[in-house]
Amino acid sequence: MTDQTPALRLENIVKTFPGVRALGGVSFEVFPGEVHALMGENGAGKSTLMKVLGGIYQPEEGRIFVEEVQTVMTSPLQAKAKGVMFIHQELSLAEELSVAENVYLGELPRKSFGRVDWARLYAQTDEILDRLKVSFNARTRVGDLSIANQQMVEIARALTVEAKAVIFDEPTASLTDAEKVVLFDVISDLRADGVGIVYISHRMEEIFKITDRISVLRDGEYRGTLVTAETDEDEITQMMIGRSLDLSRNAAPVEVGEVALRVEGLSCGDLFQDVSFELRQGEVVGFYGLVGAGRTEIAETLFGLRTPSSGRIFLKDEELKISSPIEAIGHGISLVPESRKEQGLILGMNCRDNITLPQVDDMTAGPFVADGAEVAIFDQYRDRLQIKTPSWRTSVGSLSGGNQQKIVIGKWLAMRPDVLIVDEPTRGIDVGSKSEIHNLLRDLAAQGYAVMVISSEMPEVLHVSDRIIAMYHGRIMRKFGVGEVTEDSLVQAISGIGGDGQAA
Amino acid sequence: MTDSRAKALGGLLARQGILVAFVLFMVGFALWNPRFIGIDNVFGVIRSSAILGVMALGVTFVVIGGNLDLSVGSMMSFSAIVVLDLHENPAFGPALAIPAMFAMTMALGALIGFLVGYLKLNSLIVTLGMLSAIHGLTLAYSGGQNMDIANQQATWFGVFGRGTVAGVPIPVLMFGGLALILAVILAKTPFGRKVYAVGGNGTAATFSGIPRARVVFMTYLISSFCVATAGLIQASRTMGAQNTVGQGMELEVLAAVILGGASLLGGSGTVFKTVIGVLILGFIQNGLLLAGLQFYAQFVVTWVIIILAVWLDIAAKRGRLWSPIA
């Protein structure tokens, strides 16, 4: 492999932003016919490196070579002209246009007088789609395709010119297992054609399945390259976070207290039906199920964002009617919502003001907000949750995902709730912060909080929960007590097989 | 070295471009015509900016809360006409005319606040519609006639527009005083914090237990209070008004707010910045008049300034003047 010419080579790339050295001399190469993984925690510099490669950022130092020809990247279009393609995690397709128009967006084949050559457009696109073995054709409207098929359109885009290197940025984030198989086939076809592939992902099993080598970034520094066949998860994790990670469940016996929250026969239209459960002080109850199983909707109902069609909610044996978040908060219910950026944070606001937002009415001296008291609360939760931020004045939008999530959690802990609901506690967060947040949830239970965790990740739900409630199509399928759960039974329950018979 | 200097300069221009341009403009005009920065002229500019300024203070709240208010110009006409008419009505007189006018104007503000806040209608459409509807209301109220105070010597009503305290014009004092009060409300009270939260991310504000609809409603109420104050100053200064006295001011007000640096997306801006924006607009228009530019050219110049301000606002966010991606 070493006597080959690299398809793409980066040499000593340095990129700084005010106050941050985002990339500190990163070198990296991918050979034709190689799948090279790029790994690192969020904030390690992967996205910055890709933006440098796509010409969106200009590096202060360092050089980029395509097939050993030095190249200055000025825009993604120019990178494409040089044979460097990007398949983004977030799709950037025009939904109202056809597949063919999307594939050749900006480069539609022309006839005389600038008229679009539709026949050629559809023929060329269908040719590419054949290579991808997809079930739709060039004339399909993109908005009618599934997410996975839309991703295929993105890939088709990359195949319109002769690609030398293709960069996949978390391509499987929204794919089902079956769809992944198709994607991996495409990748191995590309590899067989001699394309160099850069594969960015957090998912270890994929990395081991399809990559040849793995390069690791940490804090903007290049940490080294491993040959996939000669390494294991521990070594990679250690390289990524600088220490090894303990994901095993701390098996300390749970001392549960009184019932904090009791729900009886709660229904909300088509979203969920006849949901009953108890949540005690000192325990974490995990809600597991597929997306759309009704878990988030239960949380939103308990938080006063939805009106239940029937059923009763008791908080410490007192029946409640909750019709707004203000009332829920007043009763001691807190919700760390599913989407941190859309629902959890005011990104342009500073850290302190985000944390104190729900209680800003109470933090007053006379008619004015008491700055000192607010800073005291911020300091307290910064220390307790180990939030890494230069100062309380820093705007939340500039923090990493993990620290942002800690701000949201801090905001709700500062309300001293009786019931803490956490929806997808670690979505989009790097490995290191993930385990910190898991430990935090366990600690909170140990301190007597009643914690309800909603998660779509099985390792997470197994790791943090004392009891697990499995949901399927808006109904509780099965409740697992302490120590009762196995992965198999859990998978069956959320697929609608073999529950307690509650489901229709 | 020169490269990093050029970059630092570029960054400064992107962030403080409006202020830098303003300073250059002031210095240039002062060198060309020293009268420009004479005490008389400076006070003149501040005084003539007061009406626009008072309106801009209120719109600052609306814009930070994430909405627009294009109805303030025609609402100001309404206020001026109403207060003058009631002043002439023997059943009211000046002492009752003023509170009655405030109540009527703020009722309009409450209606907009209800439509945008509680019914969650798009503020651009609602206030654009209100611009027209209130104009119609004003014409219906006045029967299309201009309003005048018949016996100007017999009333104290002129004090708001023409009076002075220790040599300082009362409109300037009202502008300054209102700016101070609203600045404190916005920066120091829980309500002010909620305005920023609702404008910054309304969904997250709701998830934090903030009554979003009520906060938006309040911003329009504040805006209409400011409009009523501006209408009072206007009516008092001229002791008479046309039905169209506030026509077109909504755009100037918006220009001042954006010039000050409030984002049209909501969530950022301050009262102080708006005051700066008002003064910049006032001085530029005054300077161009002194330079002998036709009055009508001001409309074009105002537009150019708005475009420049919006461009620099976006450039500051992405750190350079032009970018292929947003």
Short mmCIF file of C-alpha atoms in Angstrom, two decimals, chain A residues 352-353 360-361 363-372 374 392, chain B residues 61 180-194 196 270-271:
data_model
loop_
_atom_site.label_atom_id
_atom_site.label_comp_id
_atom_site.label_asym_id
_atom_site.label_seq_id
_atom_site.Cartn_x
_atom_site.Cartn_y
_atom_site.Cartn_z
CA ARG A 352 -25.81 31.59 33.32
CA ASP A 353 -29.03 33.00 31.90
CA VAL A 360 -35.84 34.03 36.70
CA ASP A 361 -39.06 35.35 38.27
CA MET A 363 -34.33 35.42 41.45
CA THR A 364 -35.05 39.04 42.13
CA ALA A 365 -33.94 41.81 44.44
CA GLY A 366 -36.82 44.26 44.34
CA PRO A 367 -38.04 44.44 40.75
CA PHE A 368 -34.64 43.52 39.30
CA VAL A 369 -32.91 40.26 38.52
CA ALA A 370 -30.33 39.55 41.20
CA ASP A 371 -27.10 39.08 39.27
CA GLY A 372 -25.14 37.77 42.23
CA GLU A 374 -27.71 33.98 39.46
CA TRP A 392 -20.77 32.32 32.50
CA PHE B 61 -38.81 45.18 22.36
CA LEU B 180 -33.59 54.97 30.49
CA ILE B 181 -36.70 53.33 31.94
CA LEU B 182 -37.06 50.87 29.07
CA ALA B 183 -33.33 50.09 29.12
CA VAL B 184 -33.61 49.11 32.78
CA ILE B 185 -36.74 47.03 32.14
CA LEU B 186 -35.07 45.20 29.26
CA ALA B 187 -31.69 44.63 30.84
CA LYS B 188 -32.49 44.20 34.50
CA THR B 189 -35.92 42.68 35.04
CA PRO B 190 -37.18 39.10 34.67
CA PHE B 191 -39.56 40.36 31.98
CA GLY B 192 -36.64 41.71 29.92
CA ARG B 193 -34.86 38.39 30.22
CA LYS B 194 -37.97 36.61 28.97
CA TYR B 196 -34.65 37.79 24.95
CA THR B 270 -30.37 46.63 23.46
CA VAL B 271 -32.13 49.92 24.10
#
